[in-house]
Amino acid sequence: MNLNNSVFDAKRGHRLRTKIEGRVVYLFVGICAFITLVVTFAIIWNLVQQSIGFFTQVSIIEFFTEKRWSPILIPKSFGIAPLVAGTFLVTVISSFVAVPIGLAVAIFSAEYAPDTVRKILRPILEVLAGIPTVVYGYFALTFVTPLLKIIFPEMIIFNALSAGLVMGIMIIPFVSSLTEDALIAVPNSLRQASYALGATRFETSIKVVVPAALSGIVAAFVLGLSRAIGETMLVTIAAGATPKLTFNPIESIQTMTAYIVQLALGEAANGSIEYQSIYAVAILLFVMTFSMNTLGHWIVKRWRNVY
Amino acid sequence: MSIDFKLNQNNLSRRKFIGIIFLAFCLLGVLVAMMGLISLLIQVILQGYEWVTPNLIFNYPSRHPEQAGLWAALIGTLYMMGLTALITVPTGVGAAIYLEEYAPKNWITSFIEINTSNLAGVPSIVYGLLGLSIFVYFLKLERSILAGSLTMSLLILPVLILASREAIKAVPRAHREAAFALGGDKWQVVKMAVLPNAFPGILTGVILALSRAIGEAAPMVAITALVYITFIPVTPMDRFTVMPIQIFNWISRPQDDFRGLAAGGIIVLLILLLSMNSVAVILRNKFQKRSEE
């Protein structure tokens, strides 16, 4: 009887322990998931709170309409246009490289390449994607720029063209892997139907598979461009530090991200208007990339429902 | 009739010809991407190989390029990776477990999911500014290695959550059902049936997330600011520097010797990254083979 009781007690104790353990784990993992929300709100709160000081001194209208960005040199001027133009210039150049090549690599890999070739191609692209951006900066500055100087002798060492081209190479794997996912998700029955109608492989790829995957491909481009806008070290190293409202790719410019790094490197005292200005630039950067990412993910989600 | 047939034949060969041109264009694209990678590696190796010496690895930074080294940055990187892993792995895997196994299907869950993907796309410099405000100034951690690791943890958290979710998702339902049938409760099922199966996938995700963190310089510029560190960090409250920052510092100097030194540093950094990535690839292949059996 005693023995039975103790066994019963032990069992009950074990059950209780399991139950408590389950509850504790549930609480822990729930909090972990909740942290991601906290991080988002912390980012937004931090950017807004820090840039309020800036926007009380510089009106939002001035921020968006003034054409000169000169936060340190007097006369000071806080017009974001040159930094946005610099970012825009580098991003557009990079998309000229990344969009066609990313698409070509993805179509080749998804529609043409035999498994063995795909198995070689994938790790190569992964290595390309894993190289730190500092390294790409070094490559742009010491290899691509001297090469471009042969074509444009009057080019400045730090320029948008070199940074943009290398940025394009950098985001090829990003664009191509997302595009490939979209292409692979197209059901095989569509391809078979196309072949049955007598279409060649090229016609099937371009007229059937690509249109069917179009929203996924667009999403890949949007997400790739958003990454280019947010990229920092490459443009800091290779594109220069002269905020200039120009669309001439062989001039030295400054992107929004490069400006933030320049100031964060310690040129501004905490609390000064120059220091606060990095948050004003960052909030615009955040809004731009966040809305592009949301758009990209929204497109992906919508398109997934089709099949 | 025969003319019509001939026309068709011609048309077909024309169509096939267009197809071949298109394939050539695609191959050209692949070639350009590969050439980019190859020329980058060749450039770095040619410029940097003679700078990869014991000095480079074991010396502190110096004004004289031939005596300058990565030691403080190397130790700083490894130290920070360790702390970052300690912080991110439980949090990231926990969040992934919640989202895959526990979360009810409602708008909060789908909001968290969308939010995680969005966080993964926030520019890294924005994380740097967040870390600067919250960890460095608000929590008064100063520009310490702890502040750096916390910032880096926030940066790679969404990456790790996404990877771990994929790994957990890949565990077949049958495993869970079998464990439930044996009388396990939710956590016992997750602990004994799901996690052991998802482990290699999660580990791969951890390694890839950490290797992203190793190369990340932008947020660390905001956190460390100063780059001239001539000591190795001992406590988590010590100041520090990391390899990409030291390399960035060398690149920004005008002298050619420092450019060479930077290339040498890049070689060391790439070797570290490649060895981490190959461990991830080996793990993944092993995992794939096992699940096929």
Coordinates of C-alpha atoms in Angstrom, one line a residue:
Chain A
M1 CA 0.0 0.0 0.0
N2 CA 2.8 2.4 1.0
L3 CA 4.8 1.4 -2.0
N4 CA 1.8 2.0 -4.3
N5 CA 1.3 5.4 -2.7
S6 CA 4.8 6.5 -3.2
V7 CA 4.8 5.4 -6.8
F8 CA 1.6 7.3 -7.3
D9 CA 3.2 10.4 -5.7
A10 CA 6.3 10.2 -7.8
K11 CA 4.1 10.0 -10.9
R12 CA 2.1 12.9 -9.8
G13 CA 5.2 14.9 -9.0
H14 CA 6.7 14.0 -12.4
R15 CA 3.5 15.1 -14.2
L16 CA 3.5 18.4 -12.3
R17 CA 7.1 19.0 -13.2
T18 CA 6.4 18.3 -16.9
K19 CA 3.4 20.6 -16.7
I20 CA 5.4 23.5 -15.1
E21 CA 8.2 22.9 -17.6
G22 CA 5.8 23.2 -20.5
R23 CA 4.3 26.4 -19.1
V24 CA 7.7 28.0 -18.6
V25 CA 8.9 27.0 -22.1
Y26 CA 5.6 28.4 -23.5
L27 CA 6.2 31.7 -21.8
F28 CA 9.9 31.8 -22.9
V29 CA 9.3 31.1 -26.6
G30 CA 6.3 33.5 -26.6
I31 CA 8.5 36.3 -25.2
C32 CA 11.2 35.5 -27.8
A33 CA 8.7 35.9 -30.6
F34 CA 7.4 39.1 -28.9
I35 CA 11.0 40.5 -28.9
T36 CA 10.9 40.9 -32.7
L37 CA 7.9 43.3 -32.3
V38 CA 9.8 45.2 -29.5
V39 CA 12.8 45.6 -31.8
T40 CA 10.7 47.1 -34.5
F41 CA 9.0 49.5 -32.2
A42 CA 12.4 50.4 -30.6
I43 CA 13.8 51.2 -34.0
I44 CA 10.9 53.4 -34.9
W45 CA 10.8 55.1 -31.5
N46 CA 14.5 55.7 -31.5
L47 CA 14.6 57.2 -35.0
V48 CA 11.5 59.4 -34.3
Q49 CA 12.6 60.5 -30.8
Q50 CA 16.1 61.4 -31.9
S51 CA 15.1 63.3 -35.0
I52 CA 12.5 65.4 -33.3
G53 CA 15.3 67.6 -32.1
F54 CA 16.5 68.0 -35.7
F55 CA 13.1 68.8 -37.1
T56 CA 12.4 71.5 -34.5
Q57 CA 15.4 73.4 -35.9
V58 CA 15.1 72.5 -39.5
S59 CA 11.6 72.4 -41.0
I60 CA 10.4 69.4 -42.9
I61 CA 9.8 71.6 -45.9
E62 CA 13.3 72.9 -45.9
F63 CA 14.6 69.3 -45.4
F64 CA 12.8 68.1 -48.6
T65 CA 13.1 71.2 -50.8
E66 CA 16.5 72.7 -50.0
K67 CA 19.1 71.6 -52.7
R68 CA 22.2 71.7 -50.6
W69 CA 23.4 69.4 -47.9
S70 CA 26.1 71.0 -45.7
P71 CA 25.7 69.9 -42.1
I72 CA 29.2 71.0 -40.9
L73 CA 30.5 73.8 -43.2
I74 CA 29.0 77.2 -42.7
P75 CA 26.6 78.3 -44.1
K76 CA 24.9 75.2 -42.9
S77 CA 22.1 73.8 -45.1
F78 CA 20.0 70.7 -44.6
G79 CA 18.4 69.8 -47.9
I80 CA 18.3 66.0 -48.2
A81 CA 18.1 66.1 -52.0
P82 CA 21.9 65.5 -52.7
L83 CA 22.0 62.5 -50.5
V84 CA 18.9 61.0 -52.0
A85 CA 20.2 61.7 -55.4
G86 CA 23.5 60.0 -54.6
T87 CA 21.6 56.9 -53.2
F88 CA 19.4 56.9 -56.2
L89 CA 22.3 57.1 -58.7
V90 CA 24.2 54.2 -57.2
T91 CA 21.0 52.1 -56.9
V92 CA 20.0 52.7 -60.5
I93 CA 23.5 51.8 -61.7
S94 CA 23.5 48.7 -59.6
S95 CA 20.1 47.7 -61.0
F96 CA 21.4 47.9 -64.5
V97 CA 23.8 45.2 -63.6
A98 CA 21.8 43.1 -61.1
V99 CA 18.4 43.0 -62.8
P100 CA 19.4 41.5 -66.2
I101 CA 22.2 39.3 -64.9
G102 CA 20.2 38.2 -61.9
L103 CA 17.3 37.3 -64.2
A104 CA 19.6 35.5 -66.7
V105 CA 21.3 33.5 -63.9
A106 CA 17.9 32.5 -62.4
I107 CA 16.4 31.5 -65.8
F108 CA 19.5 29.5 -66.7
S109 CA 19.6 27.8 -63.3
A110 CA 15.8 27.1 -63.1
E111 CA 15.0 26.3 -66.8
Y112 CA 18.2 25.2 -68.5
A113 CA 20.9 23.9 -66.2
P114 CA 21.2 20.2 -65.5
D115 CA 21.3 19.3 -61.8
T116 CA 25.1 18.9 -61.8
V117 CA 25.6 22.5 -63.1
R118 CA 23.1 23.8 -60.7
K119 CA 24.9 22.1 -57.9
I120 CA 28.1 24.0 -58.8
L121 CA 26.4 27.3 -59.5
R122 CA 24.5 27.5 -56.2
P123 CA 27.6 27.4 -53.9
I124 CA 29.4 29.9 -56.1
L125 CA 26.5 32.3 -55.7
E126 CA 26.3 31.7 -52.0
V127 CA 30.0 32.6 -51.7
L128 CA 29.3 35.7 -53.7
A129 CA 26.5 36.6 -51.3
G130 CA 28.6 35.8 -48.2
I131 CA 31.5 38.2 -49.0
P132 CA 31.5 41.1 -46.6
T133 CA 30.6 44.5 -48.1
V134 CA 34.0 45.9 -46.9
V135 CA 35.6 43.5 -49.3
Y136 CA 33.4 44.7 -52.2
G137 CA 34.4 48.3 -51.3
Y138 CA 38.0 47.3 -51.5
F139 CA 37.4 45.7 -54.9
A140 CA 35.6 48.7 -56.3
L141 CA 38.3 51.1 -55.1
T142 CA 41.4 49.2 -56.1
F143 CA 40.2 47.2 -59.1
V144 CA 37.1 48.6 -60.8
T145 CA 37.9 52.2 -60.5
P146 CA 41.4 52.0 -62.1
L147 CA 39.8 49.9 -64.8
L148 CA 37.1 52.5 -65.4
K149 CA 39.8 55.3 -65.4
I150 CA 41.1 53.9 -68.6
I151 CA 37.7 54.6 -70.2
F152 CA 37.0 57.8 -68.4
P153 CA 40.4 59.5 -67.7
E154 CA 38.8 62.5 -66.1
M155 CA 37.0 60.3 -63.5
I156 CA 37.5 61.0 -59.8
I157 CA 38.8 58.2 -57.7
F158 CA 35.7 58.1 -55.6
N159 CA 32.7 57.8 -57.9
A160 CA 29.2 56.6 -58.2
L161 CA 29.8 54.4 -61.3
S162 CA 32.4 52.1 -59.7
A163 CA 30.4 51.7 -56.5
G164 CA 27.2 51.1 -58.4
L165 CA 28.7 48.5 -60.7
V166 CA 30.2 46.5 -57.8
M167 CA 27.0 46.9 -55.9
G168 CA 25.2 45.3 -58.8
I169 CA 27.5 42.3 -58.7
M170 CA 27.0 42.2 -55.0
I171 CA 23.2 41.9 -55.2
I172 CA 23.1 39.5 -58.2
P173 CA 22.9 36.4 -55.9
F174 CA 20.2 38.1 -53.8
V175 CA 18.1 38.8 -56.9
S176 CA 18.8 35.6 -58.7
S177 CA 18.0 33.3 -55.7
L178 CA 14.6 35.0 -55.1
T179 CA 13.8 35.0 -58.9
E180 CA 14.8 31.3 -59.1
D181 CA 12.4 30.5 -56.2
A182 CA 9.6 32.2 -58.1
L183 CA 10.4 30.3 -61.3
I184 CA 10.7 26.9 -59.6
A185 CA 7.3 27.5 -58.0
V186 CA 5.6 27.6 -61.4
P187 CA 3.9 24.2 -61.8
N188 CA 5.4 21.9 -64.3
S189 CA 2.0 21.3 -66.0
L190 CA 2.3 24.8 -67.5
R191 CA 5.6 23.9 -69.1
Q192 CA 4.3 20.6 -70.3
A193 CA 1.2 22.3 -71.9
S194 CA 3.5 24.8 -73.6
Y195 CA 5.8 22.0 -75.0
A196 CA 2.7 20.1 -76.1
L197 CA 1.6 23.1 -78.2
G198 CA 5.0 23.0 -79.9
A199 CA 6.8 25.8 -78.2
T200 CA 10.6 25.7 -77.9
R201 CA 12.3 25.9 -74.6
F202 CA 13.0 29.6 -75.0
E203 CA 9.4 30.3 -75.8
T204 CA 8.2 28.3 -72.8
S205 CA 10.6 30.1 -70.5
I206 CA 9.8 33.6 -71.7
K207 CA 6.2 33.4 -72.7
V208 CA 4.9 30.9 -70.1
V209 CA 7.1 30.5 -67.1
V210 CA 8.3 34.1 -66.7
P211 CA 4.8 35.7 -67.0
A212 CA 3.5 33.1 -64.5
A213 CA 6.2 34.0 -62.0
L214 CA 6.2 37.7 -62.8
S215 CA 5.0 38.9 -59.4
G216 CA 7.7 36.9 -57.7
I217 CA 10.3 38.3 -60.1
V218 CA 9.1 41.9 -59.5
A219 CA 9.3 41.2 -55.7
A220 CA 12.8 40.0 -56.1
F221 CA 13.8 43.2 -57.9
V222 CA 12.1 45.4 -55.3
L223 CA 13.8 43.6 -52.4
G224 CA 17.1 43.7 -54.3
L225 CA 16.8 47.5 -54.8
S226 CA 15.9 48.0 -51.2
R227 CA 19.1 46.1 -50.2
A228 CA 21.1 48.4 -52.5
I229 CA 19.6 51.5 -50.9
G230 CA 20.5 50.3 -47.4
E231 CA 24.0 49.1 -48.3
T232 CA 26.6 51.1 -46.4
M233 CA 30.3 50.1 -46.4
L234 CA 30.7 49.7 -50.1
V235 CA 29.5 53.2 -50.9
T236 CA 31.3 54.7 -47.9
I237 CA 34.6 53.3 -49.3
A238 CA 34.1 53.8 -53.0
A239 CA 31.5 56.4 -53.8
G240 CA 33.0 59.3 -52.0
A241 CA 31.9 61.8 -49.3
T242 CA 30.8 64.9 -51.3
P243 CA 27.0 65.4 -51.1
K244 CA 26.2 66.6 -54.6
L245 CA 23.0 67.0 -56.5
T246 CA 24.2 65.3 -59.7
F247 CA 23.3 62.4 -62.0
N248 CA 26.8 62.2 -63.5
P249 CA 28.0 58.7 -62.6
I250 CA 31.7 59.6 -62.8
E251 CA 31.5 62.2 -60.1
S252 CA 32.1 61.8 -56.4
I253 CA 28.8 61.7 -54.5
Q254 CA 27.6 60.7 -51.0
T255 CA 24.7 58.3 -50.2
M256 CA 22.5 58.6 -47.2
T257 CA 24.1 55.6 -45.6
A258 CA 27.6 56.9 -46.2
Y259 CA 26.7 60.1 -44.6
I260 CA 25.5 58.3 -41.4
V261 CA 28.8 56.4 -41.2
Q262 CA 30.9 59.6 -41.8
L263 CA 29.2 61.3 -38.9
A264 CA 29.1 58.2 -36.7
L265 CA 32.9 57.9 -37.1
G266 CA 33.1 60.7 -34.6
E267 CA 32.9 64.1 -36.4
A268 CA 29.9 65.3 -34.4
A269 CA 29.3 65.8 -30.7
N270 CA 26.3 64.0 -29.1
G271 CA 23.4 66.5 -29.1
S272 CA 24.6 68.8 -31.8
I273 CA 22.5 69.4 -34.9
E274 CA 25.0 67.5 -37.1
Y275 CA 24.6 64.6 -34.8
Q276 CA 20.8 64.8 -34.8
S277 CA 20.8 65.1 -38.6
I278 CA 22.0 61.4 -38.9
Y279 CA 18.8 60.3 -37.4
A280 CA 16.8 62.5 -39.8
V281 CA 18.6 60.8 -42.7
A282 CA 18.2 57.4 -41.1
I283 CA 14.4 57.8 -40.6
L284 CA 14.1 58.6 -44.3
L285 CA 16.3 55.6 -45.2
F286 CA 14.2 53.4 -42.9
V287 CA 10.9 54.5 -44.4
M288 CA 12.2 54.0 -47.9
T289 CA 13.6 50.5 -47.3
F290 CA 10.8 49.4 -45.0
S291 CA 8.1 50.3 -47.5
M292 CA 9.9 48.6 -50.3
N293 CA 10.4 45.5 -48.3
T294 CA 6.7 45.5 -47.2
L295 CA 5.7 45.9 -50.9
G296 CA 8.1 43.1 -51.9
H297 CA 6.8 40.6 -49.3
W298 CA 3.2 41.6 -50.0
I299 CA 3.7 40.8 -53.7
V300 CA 5.3 37.5 -52.8
K301 CA 2.4 36.6 -50.5
R302 CA -0.3 37.5 -53.0
W303 CA 1.4 35.6 -55.8
R304 CA 1.8 32.5 -53.6
N305 CA -2.0 32.3 -53.3
V306 CA -2.4 31.9 -57.0
Y307 CA -1.0 28.4 -57.2
Chain B
M1 CA 1.4 21.8 -99.2
S2 CA 5.1 21.2 -99.5
I3 CA 5.8 24.9 -99.5
D4 CA 3.8 25.4 -96.3
F5 CA 5.8 22.6 -94.7
K6 CA 9.1 24.2 -95.7
L7 CA 8.0 27.5 -94.4
N8 CA 7.3 25.9 -91.1
Q9 CA 10.6 24.2 -91.0
N10 CA 12.4 27.6 -91.6
N11 CA 10.3 29.2 -88.9
L12 CA 11.2 26.4 -86.5
S13 CA 14.9 26.8 -87.1
R14 CA 14.6 30.5 -86.7
R15 CA 12.8 30.0 -83.4
K16 CA 15.4 27.6 -82.3
F17 CA 18.1 30.1 -83.3
I18 CA 16.5 32.8 -81.1
G19 CA 16.4 30.2 -78.3
I20 CA 20.2 29.6 -78.7
I21 CA 20.9 33.3 -78.7
F22 CA 18.9 33.6 -75.5
L23 CA 20.7 30.8 -73.9
A24 CA 24.0 32.4 -74.9
F25 CA 22.8 35.6 -73.1
C26 CA 21.9 33.7 -70.0
L27 CA 25.3 32.0 -70.0
L28 CA 26.9 35.4 -70.5
G29 CA 25.1 36.5 -67.3
V30 CA 26.4 33.5 -65.4
L31 CA 29.9 34.2 -66.8
V32 CA 29.8 37.9 -65.7
A33 CA 28.7 36.9 -62.2
M34 CA 31.5 34.3 -62.0
M35 CA 34.1 36.7 -63.5
G36 CA 33.1 39.2 -60.8
L37 CA 33.8 36.7 -58.1
I38 CA 37.0 35.4 -59.7
S39 CA 38.5 38.9 -60.4
L40 CA 37.6 39.9 -56.8
L41 CA 39.4 36.9 -55.4
I42 CA 42.4 37.3 -57.7
Q43 CA 42.7 41.0 -56.9
V44 CA 42.6 40.4 -53.2
I45 CA 45.1 37.5 -53.3
L46 CA 47.6 39.3 -55.6
Q47 CA 47.5 42.5 -53.5
G48 CA 47.5 40.8 -50.2
Y49 CA 49.3 37.5 -50.2
E50 CA 52.7 38.9 -49.2
W51 CA 51.1 40.7 -46.3
V52 CA 49.7 37.5 -44.7
T53 CA 52.5 37.0 -42.1
P54 CA 52.5 36.1 -38.4
N55 CA 52.8 39.9 -37.9
L56 CA 49.5 40.5 -39.5
I57 CA 47.8 38.0 -37.2
F58 CA 49.6 38.5 -33.9
N59 CA 50.4 42.2 -33.9
Y60 CA 48.4 45.1 -32.7
P61 CA 47.5 47.9 -35.1
S62 CA 50.4 50.3 -35.8
R63 CA 51.2 53.4 -37.7
H64 CA 53.9 51.4 -39.6
P65 CA 52.2 49.0 -42.0
E66 CA 54.9 46.4 -41.8
Q67 CA 54.3 46.0 -38.0
A68 CA 50.6 46.4 -38.0
G69 CA 48.4 43.5 -37.3
L70 CA 44.9 42.2 -36.7
W71 CA 45.3 40.6 -33.3
A72 CA 43.0 42.9 -31.4
A73 CA 40.4 42.8 -34.2
L74 CA 40.6 39.0 -34.5
I75 CA 40.1 38.4 -30.8
G76 CA 37.4 41.1 -30.8
T77 CA 35.6 39.4 -33.7
L78 CA 35.8 35.9 -32.0
Y79 CA 34.8 37.3 -28.6
M80 CA 31.8 39.2 -30.1
M81 CA 30.7 36.1 -32.1
G82 CA 30.7 34.0 -28.9
L83 CA 28.6 36.6 -27.0
T84 CA 26.3 37.1 -30.0
A85 CA 25.7 33.4 -30.3
L86 CA 24.9 33.1 -26.6
I87 CA 22.3 35.9 -26.9
T88 CA 20.8 35.1 -30.3
V89 CA 20.6 31.3 -30.5
P90 CA 18.2 30.8 -27.6
T91 CA 16.1 33.8 -28.5
G92 CA 16.0 33.1 -32.3
V93 CA 15.3 29.4 -31.9
G94 CA 12.7 30.2 -29.2
A95 CA 10.9 32.6 -31.4
A96 CA 11.0 30.1 -34.3
I97 CA 9.6 27.3 -32.0
Y98 CA 6.8 29.6 -30.9
L99 CA 5.9 30.7 -34.5
E100 CA 5.9 27.1 -35.8
E101 CA 4.6 25.1 -33.0
Y102 CA 2.6 27.2 -30.5
A103 CA 1.4 30.3 -32.2
P104 CA -2.4 30.5 -32.8
K105 CA -3.4 31.4 -36.3
N106 CA -4.5 35.0 -35.8
W107 CA -3.6 38.5 -37.0
I108 CA -0.9 39.0 -34.3
T109 CA 0.9 35.9 -35.4
S110 CA 0.8 36.9 -39.1
F111 CA 1.9 40.4 -38.1
I112 CA 4.9 38.9 -36.2
E113 CA 5.7 36.8 -39.3
I114 CA 5.6 39.8 -41.7
N115 CA 7.5 41.9 -39.2
T116 CA 10.3 39.3 -39.0
S117 CA 10.8 39.3 -42.8
N118 CA 10.8 43.1 -42.7
L119 CA 13.3 43.3 -39.9
A120 CA 15.7 41.1 -42.0
G121 CA 15.6 43.9 -44.6
V122 CA 16.3 46.9 -42.4
P123 CA 19.7 48.4 -43.3
S124 CA 22.4 47.3 -40.9
I125 CA 23.4 50.9 -40.2
V126 CA 19.9 51.5 -38.7
Y127 CA 20.6 48.7 -36.2
G128 CA 23.9 50.5 -35.4
L129 CA 22.1 53.7 -34.5
L130 CA 19.6 51.7 -32.4
G131 CA 22.4 50.0 -30.5
L132 CA 24.1 53.4 -30.1
S133 CA 21.0 55.0 -28.5
I134 CA 19.8 52.0 -26.4
F135 CA 22.9 50.0 -25.4
V136 CA 25.7 52.6 -25.5
Y137 CA 23.9 55.6 -24.1
F138 CA 20.6 54.6 -22.5
L139 CA 21.8 51.4 -20.8
K140 CA 25.2 53.0 -20.2
L141 CA 27.1 50.0 -21.5
E142 CA 29.5 52.5 -23.2
R143 CA 31.2 51.4 -26.4
S144 CA 31.8 47.9 -24.9
I145 CA 31.9 44.5 -26.6
L146 CA 28.7 43.7 -24.8
A147 CA 26.9 46.6 -26.5
G148 CA 28.4 45.5 -29.8
S149 CA 27.2 41.9 -29.3
L150 CA 23.7 43.0 -28.3
T151 CA 23.5 45.1 -31.4
M152 CA 24.7 42.3 -33.6
S153 CA 22.3 40.0 -32.0
L154 CA 19.3 42.2 -32.9
L155 CA 20.7 42.4 -36.5
I156 CA 21.0 38.6 -37.0
L157 CA 17.9 37.6 -35.0
P158 CA 15.4 37.8 -37.9
V159 CA 17.9 35.9 -40.1
L160 CA 18.2 33.1 -37.5
I161 CA 14.4 33.0 -36.9
L162 CA 13.7 32.6 -40.6
A163 CA 16.3 29.8 -41.0
S164 CA 15.2 28.0 -37.8
R165 CA 11.6 28.1 -38.9
E166 CA 12.5 26.5 -42.2
A167 CA 14.3 23.7 -40.3
I168 CA 11.4 23.1 -37.9
K169 CA 8.9 23.2 -40.8
A170 CA 10.9 20.5 -42.6
V171 CA 10.3 18.0 -39.7
P172 CA 7.6 15.6 -41.0
R173 CA 4.2 15.7 -39.3
A174 CA 4.4 12.0 -38.6
H175 CA 7.2 12.5 -36.0
R176 CA 5.0 14.9 -34.1
E177 CA 1.9 12.7 -34.3
A178 CA 3.9 9.6 -33.1
A179 CA 5.2 11.6 -30.1
F180 CA 1.7 12.8 -29.3
A181 CA 0.4 9.3 -29.6
L182 CA 2.9 8.1 -27.0
G183 CA 1.3 10.6 -24.6
G184 CA 3.7 13.5 -24.8
D185 CA 2.5 17.0 -24.1
K186 CA 3.3 19.9 -26.5
W187 CA 6.8 20.7 -25.1
Q188 CA 7.8 17.0 -24.8
V189 CA 6.9 16.6 -28.4
V190 CA 8.9 19.6 -29.4
K191 CA 11.8 18.7 -27.2
M192 CA 12.0 15.0 -28.1
A193 CA 10.7 14.7 -31.6
V194 CA 11.0 18.1 -33.4
L195 CA 14.2 19.7 -32.1
P196 CA 16.5 16.7 -32.6
N197 CA 15.3 16.4 -36.2
A198 CA 15.6 20.1 -36.9
F199 CA 18.9 20.4 -35.1
P200 CA 21.2 20.2 -38.2
G201 CA 19.1 22.7 -40.1
I202 CA 19.1 25.1 -37.1
L203 CA 22.8 24.7 -36.7
T204 CA 23.3 25.6 -40.4
G205 CA 21.2 28.6 -39.9
V206 CA 23.2 29.6 -36.8
I207 CA 26.5 29.4 -38.7
L208 CA 25.2 31.3 -41.7
A209 CA 23.7 34.0 -39.5
L210 CA 27.0 34.3 -37.5
S211 CA 29.0 34.5 -40.7
R212 CA 26.9 37.4 -41.8
A213 CA 27.6 39.0 -38.5
I214 CA 31.4 38.5 -38.9
G215 CA 31.5 40.5 -42.1
E216 CA 29.1 43.3 -40.9
A217 CA 31.0 46.5 -40.4
A218 CA 28.4 49.3 -40.6
P219 CA 26.7 48.8 -37.3
M220 CA 30.0 48.3 -35.6
V221 CA 31.3 51.6 -36.9
A222 CA 28.4 53.3 -35.0
I223 CA 29.1 51.3 -31.9
T224 CA 32.9 51.3 -31.7
A225 CA 33.6 54.7 -33.4
L226 CA 37.3 54.6 -32.5
V227 CA 39.5 52.1 -34.3
Y228 CA 42.9 52.4 -32.6
I229 CA 42.7 49.6 -30.1
T230 CA 45.9 48.2 -28.8
F231 CA 44.7 45.6 -26.3
I232 CA 42.5 42.6 -26.4
P233 CA 39.1 42.7 -24.7
V234 CA 38.9 40.6 -21.4
T235 CA 35.6 41.5 -19.8
P236 CA 32.4 42.1 -21.8
M237 CA 32.6 45.8 -20.7
D238 CA 36.0 46.4 -22.5
R239 CA 36.2 48.4 -25.6
F240 CA 36.9 46.5 -28.8
T241 CA 37.3 46.5 -32.5
V242 CA 36.4 43.8 -35.1
M243 CA 38.1 42.7 -38.4
P244 CA 36.0 44.4 -41.0
I245 CA 36.4 47.7 -39.1
Q246 CA 40.2 47.3 -39.0
I247 CA 40.2 46.5 -42.7
F248 CA 38.0 49.5 -43.4
N249 CA 40.4 51.6 -41.4
W250 CA 43.3 50.4 -43.5
I251 CA 41.5 50.9 -46.8
S252 CA 40.7 54.5 -45.9
R253 CA 44.4 55.4 -45.6
P254 CA 46.0 56.8 -48.6
Q255 CA 49.3 54.9 -48.5
D256 CA 49.6 51.9 -50.8
D257 CA 51.2 49.8 -48.1
F258 CA 48.0 50.0 -46.0
R259 CA 46.0 49.0 -49.0
G260 CA 48.1 45.9 -49.2
L261 CA 47.7 45.3 -45.5
A262 CA 43.9 45.6 -46.0
A263 CA 44.1 43.0 -48.7
G264 CA 46.0 40.7 -46.3
G265 CA 43.4 41.3 -43.7
I266 CA 40.6 40.5 -46.2
I267 CA 42.4 37.2 -47.0
V268 CA 42.3 36.2 -43.3
L269 CA 38.6 37.3 -43.0
L270 CA 37.6 35.4 -46.1
I271 CA 39.4 32.2 -44.9
L272 CA 37.5 32.5 -41.6
L273 CA 34.2 33.0 -43.5
L274 CA 34.9 30.2 -46.0
S275 CA 35.7 27.7 -43.3
M276 CA 32.5 28.6 -41.5
N277 CA 30.4 28.3 -44.7
S278 CA 31.9 25.0 -45.6
V279 CA 31.0 23.6 -42.2
A280 CA 27.5 24.7 -42.9
V281 CA 27.5 23.1 -46.4
I282 CA 28.8 19.8 -45.0
L283 CA 26.2 19.8 -42.3
R284 CA 23.5 20.5 -44.8
N285 CA 24.6 17.7 -47.1
K286 CA 24.7 15.3 -44.3
F287 CA 21.3 16.4 -43.2
Q288 CA 19.8 16.0 -46.7
K289 CA 21.2 12.5 -47.1
R290 CA 19.8 11.5 -43.7
S291 CA 16.3 12.7 -44.5
E292 CA 16.4 10.9 -47.9
E293 CA 17.1 7.5 -46.2

